[in-house]
């Protein structure tokens, strides 16, 4: 009552009420502005969060789409690569299985591809009978030298219809392993062209391969007699398989001589009626001793003694005499005394045939001295 009286007394009540009304309106407007601002900020925050979430979802969807595209492209590439590949595995799988078959690279691996028939299309060649594979594989497995090379059948799933490209793919996958690849072509149903490619037969820092194109062979003439036709075809395949097996054996001898210093025996184990092949094998292996000496596998004197025996087996008596004399010459005989008795025994036999009696006597004394030392060592003296 007192305040009311005072307000009335000084005559400012109306002004005060108007002021309070304006103050309340201003405070209400301020509160409303603050609420609007808060709502605006909240809306902005929600909008930014929604935009970020949307951008994340777009980026996630884009990444997933890119991954799907890359996966699909890589899968298509792998499918095409496997479809066009001449072997039955991925390059990594092929390397692993061939490494295992080779005993960690301790011996070569033989791969046999079916022959390509130029009278058939790609599908017929890929899906048809695998010509000559059975004959070559069986000839090798039945040979006395089958343990020198691991035969890995089934690695090649089709003929090498893209010859150079197929070989390149295979060499890329097996570049560091010793491999012998046998394949060939059938021309117009009349000629057969056998081919052999090998690599890593000799240890070397750079990649080295051997490519052998054999002379063509004529297929048997077609006969109306079905039995006669089958017999002639089998005889032809047997001959092809045996000649291929001998060539593979020569390469295997090179490998084991150059890698381990193992004495070749192919020219001694071939049948006696294959004299030409015996001589060719002996002559072809003489150079392998130079590699073995260079690699430190055997001594120079042992190499010359063994080369003399190989030259003699090849019918080259002049070369056999020259190699033998380099071992029993006065300046070299002291070193030759330390050779194994079996090496000196072969040397004595060579000199007895191609040398003079005096030279044969020198070789005989070297053998006697080596045998005496071997006996003393065996007795512990």
GROMACS .gro file of C-alpha atoms in nm:
model
  381
    1UNK     CA    1   0.000   0.000   0.000
    2UNK     CA    2   0.292   0.224   0.080
    3UNK     CA    3   0.456   0.165  -0.260
    4UNK     CA    4   0.128   0.222  -0.434
    5UNK     CA    5   0.086   0.538  -0.240
    6UNK     CA    6   0.437   0.652  -0.324
    7UNK     CA    7   0.394   0.576  -0.693
    8UNK     CA    8   0.073   0.766  -0.697
    9UNK     CA    9   0.222   1.049  -0.495
   10UNK     CA   10   0.517   1.125  -0.717
   11UNK     CA   11   0.304   1.084  -1.027
   12UNK     CA   12   0.556   0.827  -1.192
   13UNK     CA   13   0.344   0.515  -1.157
   14UNK     CA   14   0.235   0.515  -1.519
   15UNK     CA   15   0.589   0.571  -1.635
   16UNK     CA   16   0.710   0.289  -1.416
   17UNK     CA   17   0.444   0.055  -1.545
   18UNK     CA   18   0.525   0.146  -1.900
   19UNK     CA   19   0.893   0.094  -1.831
   20UNK     CA   20   0.830  -0.246  -1.670
   21UNK     CA   21   0.610  -0.344  -1.964
   22UNK     CA   22   0.882  -0.247  -2.208
   23UNK     CA   23   1.141  -0.428  -1.995
   24UNK     CA   24   0.930  -0.744  -1.991
   25UNK     CA   25   0.877  -0.720  -2.366
   26UNK     CA   26   1.252  -0.674  -2.419
   27UNK     CA   27   1.333  -0.969  -2.192
   28UNK     CA   28   1.071  -1.181  -2.371
   29UNK     CA   29   1.215  -1.080  -2.707
   30UNK     CA   30   1.569  -1.155  -2.582
   31UNK     CA   31   1.458  -1.492  -2.450
   32UNK     CA   32   1.284  -1.564  -2.778
   33UNK     CA   33   1.595  -1.462  -2.976
   34UNK     CA   34   1.808  -1.683  -2.757
   35UNK     CA   35   1.569  -1.972  -2.810
   36UNK     CA   36   1.576  -1.910  -3.184
   37UNK     CA   37   1.955  -1.893  -3.179
   38UNK     CA   38   1.976  -2.215  -2.977
   39UNK     CA   39   1.738  -2.384  -3.215
   40UNK     CA   40   1.935  -2.249  -3.510
   41UNK     CA   41   2.261  -2.377  -3.366
   42UNK     CA   42   2.103  -2.711  -3.288
   43UNK     CA   43   1.965  -2.727  -3.640
   44UNK     CA   44   2.303  -2.639  -3.785
   45UNK     CA   45   2.469  -2.906  -3.573
   46UNK     CA   46   2.207  -3.160  -3.680
   47UNK     CA   47   2.246  -3.052  -4.042
   48UNK     CA   48   2.626  -3.082  -4.022
   49UNK     CA   49   2.600  -3.423  -3.857
   50UNK     CA   50   2.353  -3.535  -4.122
   51UNK     CA   51   2.580  -3.402  -4.396
   52UNK     CA   52   2.884  -3.579  -4.246
   53UNK     CA   53   2.686  -3.900  -4.210
   54UNK     CA   54   2.566  -3.868  -4.566
   55UNK     CA   55   2.919  -3.797  -4.692
   56UNK     CA   56   3.049  -4.097  -4.496
   57UNK     CA   57   2.781  -4.320  -4.641
   58UNK     CA   58   2.854  -4.191  -4.991
   59UNK     CA   59   3.231  -4.242  -4.939
   60UNK     CA   60   3.170  -4.587  -4.789
   61UNK     CA   61   2.946  -4.685  -5.077
   62UNK     CA   62   3.203  -4.550  -5.322
   63UNK     CA   63   3.486  -4.741  -5.155
   64UNK     CA   64   3.281  -5.058  -5.156
   65UNK     CA   65   3.194  -5.002  -5.521
   66UNK     CA   66   3.564  -4.946  -5.605
   67UNK     CA   67   3.663  -5.257  -5.411
   68UNK     CA   68   3.395  -5.457  -5.591
   69UNK     CA   69   3.515  -5.327  -5.927
   70UNK     CA   70   3.880  -5.408  -5.845
   71UNK     CA   71   3.789  -5.753  -5.711
   72UNK     CA   72   3.580  -5.825  -6.018
   73UNK     CA   73   3.855  -5.701  -6.249
   74UNK     CA   74   4.119  -5.909  -6.066
   75UNK     CA   75   3.895  -6.214  -6.069
   76UNK     CA   76   3.831  -6.168  -6.440
   77UNK     CA   77   4.206  -6.133  -6.496
   78UNK     CA   78   4.278  -6.448  -6.296
   79UNK     CA   79   4.002  -6.635  -6.479
   80UNK     CA   80   4.139  -6.528  -6.816
   81UNK     CA   81   4.493  -6.608  -6.705
   82UNK     CA   82   4.394  -6.955  -6.587
   83UNK     CA   83   4.183  -7.016  -6.897
   84UNK     CA   84   4.471  -6.917  -7.128
   85UNK     CA   85   4.741  -7.077  -6.916
   86UNK     CA   86   4.901  -7.397  -7.047
   87UNK     CA   87   4.940  -7.539  -6.694
   88UNK     CA   88   4.682  -7.664  -6.448
   89UNK     CA   89   4.779  -7.445  -6.150
   90UNK     CA   90   4.831  -7.082  -6.067
   91UNK     CA   91   5.196  -6.975  -6.117
   92UNK     CA   92   5.254  -6.976  -5.741
   93UNK     CA   93   5.099  -7.320  -5.694
   94UNK     CA   94   5.292  -7.459  -5.992
   95UNK     CA   95   5.620  -7.332  -5.849
   96UNK     CA   96   5.545  -7.492  -5.512
   97UNK     CA   97   5.458  -7.834  -5.650
   98UNK     CA   98   5.752  -7.840  -5.897
   99UNK     CA   99   5.986  -7.730  -5.617
  100UNK     CA  100   5.861  -8.025  -5.413
  101UNK     CA  101   5.893  -8.268  -5.703
  102UNK     CA  102   6.250  -8.153  -5.770
  103UNK     CA  103   6.355  -8.208  -5.411
  104UNK     CA  104   6.421  -7.840  -5.361
  105UNK     CA  105   6.595  -7.813  -5.699
  106UNK     CA  106   6.826  -8.110  -5.643
  107UNK     CA  107   6.715  -8.277  -5.967
  108UNK     CA  108   6.535  -8.165  -6.285
  109UNK     CA  109   6.162  -8.205  -6.338
  110UNK     CA  110   6.024  -8.340  -6.666
  111UNK     CA  111   5.705  -8.178  -6.798
  112UNK     CA  112   5.533  -8.329  -7.102
  113UNK     CA  113   5.280  -8.126  -7.301
  114UNK     CA  114   5.045  -8.287  -7.554
  115UNK     CA  115   5.141  -8.228  -7.917
  116UNK     CA  116   4.951  -7.960  -8.108
  117UNK     CA  117   4.770  -8.083  -8.420
  118UNK     CA  118   4.742  -7.804  -8.679
  119UNK     CA  119   4.440  -7.973  -8.841
  120UNK     CA  120   4.231  -7.926  -8.525
  121UNK     CA  121   4.095  -7.608  -8.372
  122UNK     CA  122   4.192  -7.489  -8.026
  123UNK     CA  123   3.899  -7.656  -7.854
  124UNK     CA  124   3.963  -7.990  -8.021
  125UNK     CA  125   4.333  -7.971  -7.931
  126UNK     CA  126   4.260  -7.877  -7.569
  127UNK     CA  127   3.984  -8.130  -7.507
  128UNK     CA  128   4.087  -8.408  -7.744
  129UNK     CA  129   4.325  -8.703  -7.689
  130UNK     CA  130   4.664  -8.586  -7.564
  131UNK     CA  131   4.884  -8.712  -7.846
  132UNK     CA  132   5.219  -8.880  -7.763
  133UNK     CA  133   5.211  -8.782  -7.393
  134UNK     CA  134   5.159  -9.140  -7.276
  135UNK     CA  135   5.438  -9.278  -7.497
  136UNK     CA  136   5.694  -9.019  -7.381
  137UNK     CA  137   5.603  -9.049  -7.016
  138UNK     CA  138   5.611  -9.429  -7.017
  139UNK     CA  139   5.938  -9.439  -7.208
  140UNK     CA  140   6.101  -9.223  -6.943
  141UNK     CA  141   5.953  -9.405  -6.643
  142UNK     CA  142   6.063  -9.742  -6.787
  143UNK     CA  143   6.418  -9.624  -6.858
  144UNK     CA  144   6.715  -9.709  -6.632
  145UNK     CA  145   6.766  -9.338  -6.565
  146UNK     CA  146   6.415  -9.254  -6.443
  147UNK     CA  147   6.547  -9.155  -6.099
  148UNK     CA  148   6.767  -8.881  -6.243
  149UNK     CA  149   6.468  -8.665  -6.339
  150UNK     CA  150   6.129  -8.636  -6.166
  151UNK     CA  151   5.845  -8.687  -6.415
  152UNK     CA  152   5.556  -8.460  -6.317
  153UNK     CA  153   5.263  -8.565  -6.532
  154UNK     CA  154   4.945  -8.358  -6.544
  155UNK     CA  155   5.106  -8.018  -6.495
  156UNK     CA  156   5.049  -7.928  -6.861
  157UNK     CA  157   4.677  -7.929  -6.933
  158UNK     CA  158   4.684  -7.856  -7.305
  159UNK     CA  159   4.915  -7.835  -7.609
  160UNK     CA  160   5.133  -7.527  -7.646
  161UNK     CA  161   4.918  -7.370  -7.916
  162UNK     CA  162   5.064  -7.028  -7.826
  163UNK     CA  163   5.413  -7.170  -7.827
  164UNK     CA  164   5.638  -6.874  -7.744
  165UNK     CA  165   5.388  -6.709  -7.507
  166UNK     CA  166   5.314  -7.039  -7.330
  167UNK     CA  167   5.684  -7.112  -7.278
  168UNK     CA  168   5.739  -6.759  -7.148
  169UNK     CA  169   5.461  -6.804  -6.891
  170UNK     CA  170   5.609  -7.135  -6.781
  171UNK     CA  171   5.962  -6.996  -6.753
  172UNK     CA  172   5.836  -6.700  -6.549
  173UNK     CA  173   5.668  -6.935  -6.305
  174UNK     CA  174   5.965  -7.177  -6.281
  175UNK     CA  175   6.256  -6.950  -6.357
  176UNK     CA  176   6.473  -7.065  -6.064
  177UNK     CA  177   6.410  -7.442  -6.094
  178UNK     CA  178   6.570  -7.704  -6.322
  179UNK     CA  179   6.302  -7.798  -6.577
  180UNK     CA  180   6.290  -8.006  -6.896
  181UNK     CA  181   5.982  -7.940  -7.111
  182UNK     CA  182   5.891  -8.172  -7.398
  183UNK     CA  183   5.628  -8.075  -7.655
  184UNK     CA  184   5.573  -8.077  -8.030
  185UNK     CA  185   5.351  -8.024  -8.332
  186UNK     CA  186   5.171  -8.249  -8.578
  187UNK     CA  187   5.171  -8.099  -8.927
  188UNK     CA  188   4.884  -8.189  -9.162
  189UNK     CA  189   4.862  -8.534  -9.011
  190UNK     CA  190   5.187  -8.634  -9.180
  191UNK     CA  191   5.483  -8.485  -8.992
  192UNK     CA  192   5.570  -8.471  -8.624
  193UNK     CA  193   5.805  -8.200  -8.498
  194UNK     CA  194   5.938  -8.288  -8.149
  195UNK     CA  195   6.081  -8.002  -7.943
  196UNK     CA  196   6.257  -7.978  -7.608
  197UNK     CA  197   6.325  -7.675  -7.391
  198UNK     CA  198   6.528  -7.693  -7.070
  199UNK     CA  199   6.665  -7.438  -6.826
  200UNK     CA  200   6.888  -7.431  -6.518
  201UNK     CA  201   7.072  -7.748  -6.625
  202UNK     CA  202   7.393  -7.568  -6.525
  203UNK     CA  203   7.425  -7.328  -6.235
  204UNK     CA  204   7.463  -6.971  -6.358
  205UNK     CA  205   7.387  -6.622  -6.234
  206UNK     CA  206   7.199  -6.531  -6.550
  207UNK     CA  207   6.902  -6.723  -6.687
  208UNK     CA  208   7.006  -6.986  -6.941
  209UNK     CA  209   6.785  -7.214  -7.145
  210UNK     CA  210   6.839  -7.485  -7.405
  211UNK     CA  211   6.608  -7.513  -7.705
  212UNK     CA  212   6.630  -7.828  -7.917
  213UNK     CA  213   6.430  -7.863  -8.239
  214UNK     CA  214   6.451  -8.224  -8.352
  215UNK     CA  215   6.427  -8.320  -8.720
  216UNK     CA  216   6.072  -8.399  -8.823
  217UNK     CA  217   5.944  -8.756  -8.819
  218UNK     CA  218   5.698  -8.894  -9.072
  219UNK     CA  219   5.383  -9.047  -8.933
  220UNK     CA  220   5.293  -9.396  -9.057
  221UNK     CA  221   5.089  -9.409  -9.375
  222UNK     CA  222   4.721  -9.470  -9.309
  223UNK     CA  223   4.606  -9.828  -9.372
  224UNK     CA  224   4.263  -9.976  -9.438
  225UNK     CA  225   4.351 -10.251  -9.193
  226UNK     CA  226   4.263 -10.115  -8.851
  227UNK     CA  227   4.495 -10.354  -8.668
  228UNK     CA  228   4.787 -10.271  -8.895
  229UNK     CA  229   4.719  -9.901  -8.854
  230UNK     CA  230   4.717  -9.928  -8.474
  231UNK     CA  231   5.036 -10.137  -8.469
  232UNK     CA  232   5.228  -9.894  -8.689
  233UNK     CA  233   5.109  -9.600  -8.482
  234UNK     CA  234   5.218  -9.765  -8.156
  235UNK     CA  235   5.558  -9.850  -8.304
  236UNK     CA  236   5.600  -9.488  -8.410
  237UNK     CA  237   5.506  -9.359  -8.063
  238UNK     CA  238   5.744  -9.607  -7.897
  239UNK     CA  239   6.029  -9.482  -8.115
  240UNK     CA  240   5.942  -9.120  -8.041
  241UNK     CA  241   5.923  -9.191  -7.668
  242UNK     CA  242   6.257  -9.373  -7.659
  243UNK     CA  243   6.446  -9.105  -7.853
  244UNK     CA  244   6.297  -8.836  -7.629
  245UNK     CA  245   6.395  -9.032  -7.318
  246UNK     CA  246   6.756  -9.059  -7.436
  247UNK     CA  247   6.775  -8.684  -7.496
  248UNK     CA  248   6.631  -8.614  -7.151
  249UNK     CA  249   6.885  -8.857  -7.004
  250UNK     CA  250   7.175  -8.670  -7.168
  251UNK     CA  251   7.054  -8.343  -7.015
  252UNK     CA  252   7.016  -8.515  -6.679
  253UNK     CA  253   7.375  -8.642  -6.702
  254UNK     CA  254   7.490  -8.287  -6.770
  255UNK     CA  255   7.297  -8.165  -6.466
  256UNK     CA  256   7.430  -8.424  -6.221
  257UNK     CA  257   7.788  -8.400  -6.350
  258UNK     CA  258   7.799  -8.019  -6.340
  259UNK     CA  259   7.610  -7.998  -6.010
  260UNK     CA  260   7.756  -8.294  -5.816
  261UNK     CA  261   8.051  -8.425  -6.018
  262UNK     CA  262   7.872  -8.757  -6.080
  263UNK     CA  263   8.031  -8.970  -6.350
  264UNK     CA  264   7.808  -9.018  -6.660
  265UNK     CA  265   7.686  -9.371  -6.729
  266UNK     CA  266   7.434  -9.326  -7.008
  267UNK     CA  267   7.675  -9.438  -7.282
  268UNK     CA  268   7.732  -9.760  -7.088
  269UNK     CA  269   7.372  -9.842  -7.003
  270UNK     CA  270   7.218  -9.792  -7.348
  271UNK     CA  271   7.147 -10.123  -7.522
  272UNK     CA  272   7.437 -10.265  -7.721
  273UNK     CA  273   7.242 -10.243  -8.048
  274UNK     CA  274   7.221  -9.863  -8.016
  275UNK     CA  275   7.585  -9.798  -8.087
  276UNK     CA  276   7.529  -9.468  -8.266
  277UNK     CA  277   7.337  -9.327  -7.970
  278UNK     CA  278   7.601  -9.457  -7.731
  279UNK     CA  279   7.875  -9.273  -7.919
  280UNK     CA  280   7.666  -8.957  -7.950
  281UNK     CA  281   7.592  -8.957  -7.576
  282UNK     CA  282   7.959  -9.010  -7.487
  283UNK     CA  283   8.073  -8.730  -7.715
  284UNK     CA  284   7.802  -8.493  -7.593
  285UNK     CA  285   7.905  -8.538  -7.230
  286UNK     CA  286   8.276  -8.459  -7.271
  287UNK     CA  287   8.211  -8.084  -7.249
  288UNK     CA  288   8.018  -8.129  -6.925
  289UNK     CA  289   8.347  -8.211  -6.753
  290UNK     CA  290   8.474  -7.862  -6.834
  291UNK     CA  291   8.175  -7.719  -6.649
  292UNK     CA  292   8.234  -7.955  -6.355
  293UNK     CA  293   8.598  -7.842  -6.334
  294UNK     CA  294   8.495  -7.476  -6.356
  295UNK     CA  295   8.245  -7.528  -6.073
  296UNK     CA  296   8.509  -7.704  -5.860
  297UNK     CA  297   8.322  -8.035  -5.855
  298UNK     CA  298   8.621  -8.244  -5.971
  299UNK     CA  299   8.992  -8.191  -6.039
  300UNK     CA  300   9.137  -8.120  -6.382
  301UNK     CA  301   9.322  -8.452  -6.389
  302UNK     CA  302   9.010  -8.653  -6.308
  303UNK     CA  303   8.821  -8.463  -6.577
  304UNK     CA  304   9.086  -8.540  -6.840
  305UNK     CA  305   9.095  -8.908  -6.743
  306UNK     CA  306   8.715  -8.935  -6.770
  307UNK     CA  307   8.711  -8.738  -7.095
  308UNK     CA  308   8.962  -8.983  -7.239
  309UNK     CA  309   8.725  -9.269  -7.158
  310UNK     CA  310   8.432  -9.083  -7.317
  311UNK     CA  311   8.630  -9.003  -7.634
  312UNK     CA  312   8.728  -9.367  -7.661
  313UNK     CA  313   8.361  -9.472  -7.622
  314UNK     CA  314   8.271  -9.223  -7.897
  315UNK     CA  315   8.531  -9.377  -8.130
  316UNK     CA  316   8.755  -9.067  -8.130
  317UNK     CA  317   9.089  -9.230  -8.053
  318UNK     CA  318   9.299  -8.922  -8.130
  319UNK     CA  319   9.109  -8.710  -7.880
  320UNK     CA  320   9.117  -8.998  -7.628
  321UNK     CA  321   9.496  -9.026  -7.659
  322UNK     CA  322   9.544  -8.650  -7.619
  323UNK     CA  323   9.330  -8.638  -7.304
  324UNK     CA  324   9.500  -8.943  -7.154
  325UNK     CA  325   9.852  -8.812  -7.221
  326UNK     CA  326   9.771  -8.490  -7.035
  327UNK     CA  327   9.719  -8.707  -6.725
  328UNK     CA  328  10.020  -8.941  -6.743
  329UNK     CA  329  10.271  -8.687  -6.874
  330UNK     CA  330  10.580  -8.654  -6.649
  331UNK     CA  331  10.471  -8.317  -6.510
  332UNK     CA  332  10.118  -8.436  -6.433
  333UNK     CA  333  10.173  -8.791  -6.314
  334UNK     CA  334  10.239  -8.682  -5.956
  335UNK     CA  335   9.893  -8.526  -5.939
  336UNK     CA  336   9.735  -8.825  -6.113
  337UNK     CA  337   9.862  -9.058  -5.837
  338UNK     CA  338   9.594  -8.915  -5.609
  339UNK     CA  339   9.305  -9.010  -5.837
  340UNK     CA  340   9.065  -9.286  -5.733
  341UNK     CA  341   9.160  -9.639  -5.846
  342UNK     CA  342   8.847  -9.679  -6.059
  343UNK     CA  343   8.933  -9.358  -6.249
  344UNK     CA  344   9.289  -9.479  -6.309
  345UNK     CA  345   9.158  -9.819  -6.414
  346UNK     CA  346   8.952  -9.661  -6.691
  347UNK     CA  347   9.251  -9.447  -6.785
  348UNK     CA  348   9.476  -9.755  -6.809
  349UNK     CA  349   9.225  -9.930  -7.036
  350UNK     CA  350   9.212  -9.625  -7.264
  351UNK     CA  351   9.590  -9.594  -7.285
  352UNK     CA  352   9.625  -9.968  -7.348
  353UNK     CA  353   9.405  -9.929  -7.654
  354UNK     CA  354   9.511  -9.593  -7.799
  355UNK     CA  355   9.864  -9.543  -7.659
  356UNK     CA  356  10.204  -9.710  -7.681
  357UNK     CA  357  10.319  -9.997  -7.455
  358UNK     CA  358  10.540  -9.758  -7.258
  359UNK     CA  359  10.249  -9.523  -7.201
  360UNK     CA  360  10.030  -9.817  -7.097
  361UNK     CA  361  10.299  -9.919  -6.848
  362UNK     CA  362  10.299  -9.570  -6.692
  363UNK     CA  363   9.921  -9.582  -6.657
  364UNK     CA  364   9.949  -9.929  -6.504
  365UNK     CA  365  10.202  -9.811  -6.244
  366UNK     CA  366   9.976  -9.521  -6.149
  367UNK     CA  367   9.690  -9.766  -6.096
  368UNK     CA  368   9.909 -10.001  -5.889
  369UNK     CA  369  10.027  -9.717  -5.666
  370UNK     CA  370   9.669  -9.591  -5.615
  371UNK     CA  371   9.548  -9.942  -5.534
  372UNK     CA  372   9.835  -9.988  -5.284
  373UNK     CA  373   9.750  -9.663  -5.104
  374UNK     CA  374   9.381  -9.754  -5.099
  375UNK     CA  375   9.462 -10.091  -4.942
  376UNK     CA  376   9.688  -9.932  -4.680
  377UNK     CA  377   9.420  -9.681  -4.589
  378UNK     CA  378   9.161  -9.955  -4.552
  379UNK     CA  379   9.397 -10.137  -4.313
  380UNK     CA  380   9.456  -9.819  -4.112
  381UNK     CA  381   9.820  -9.780  -4.218
   0.00000   0.00000   0.00000
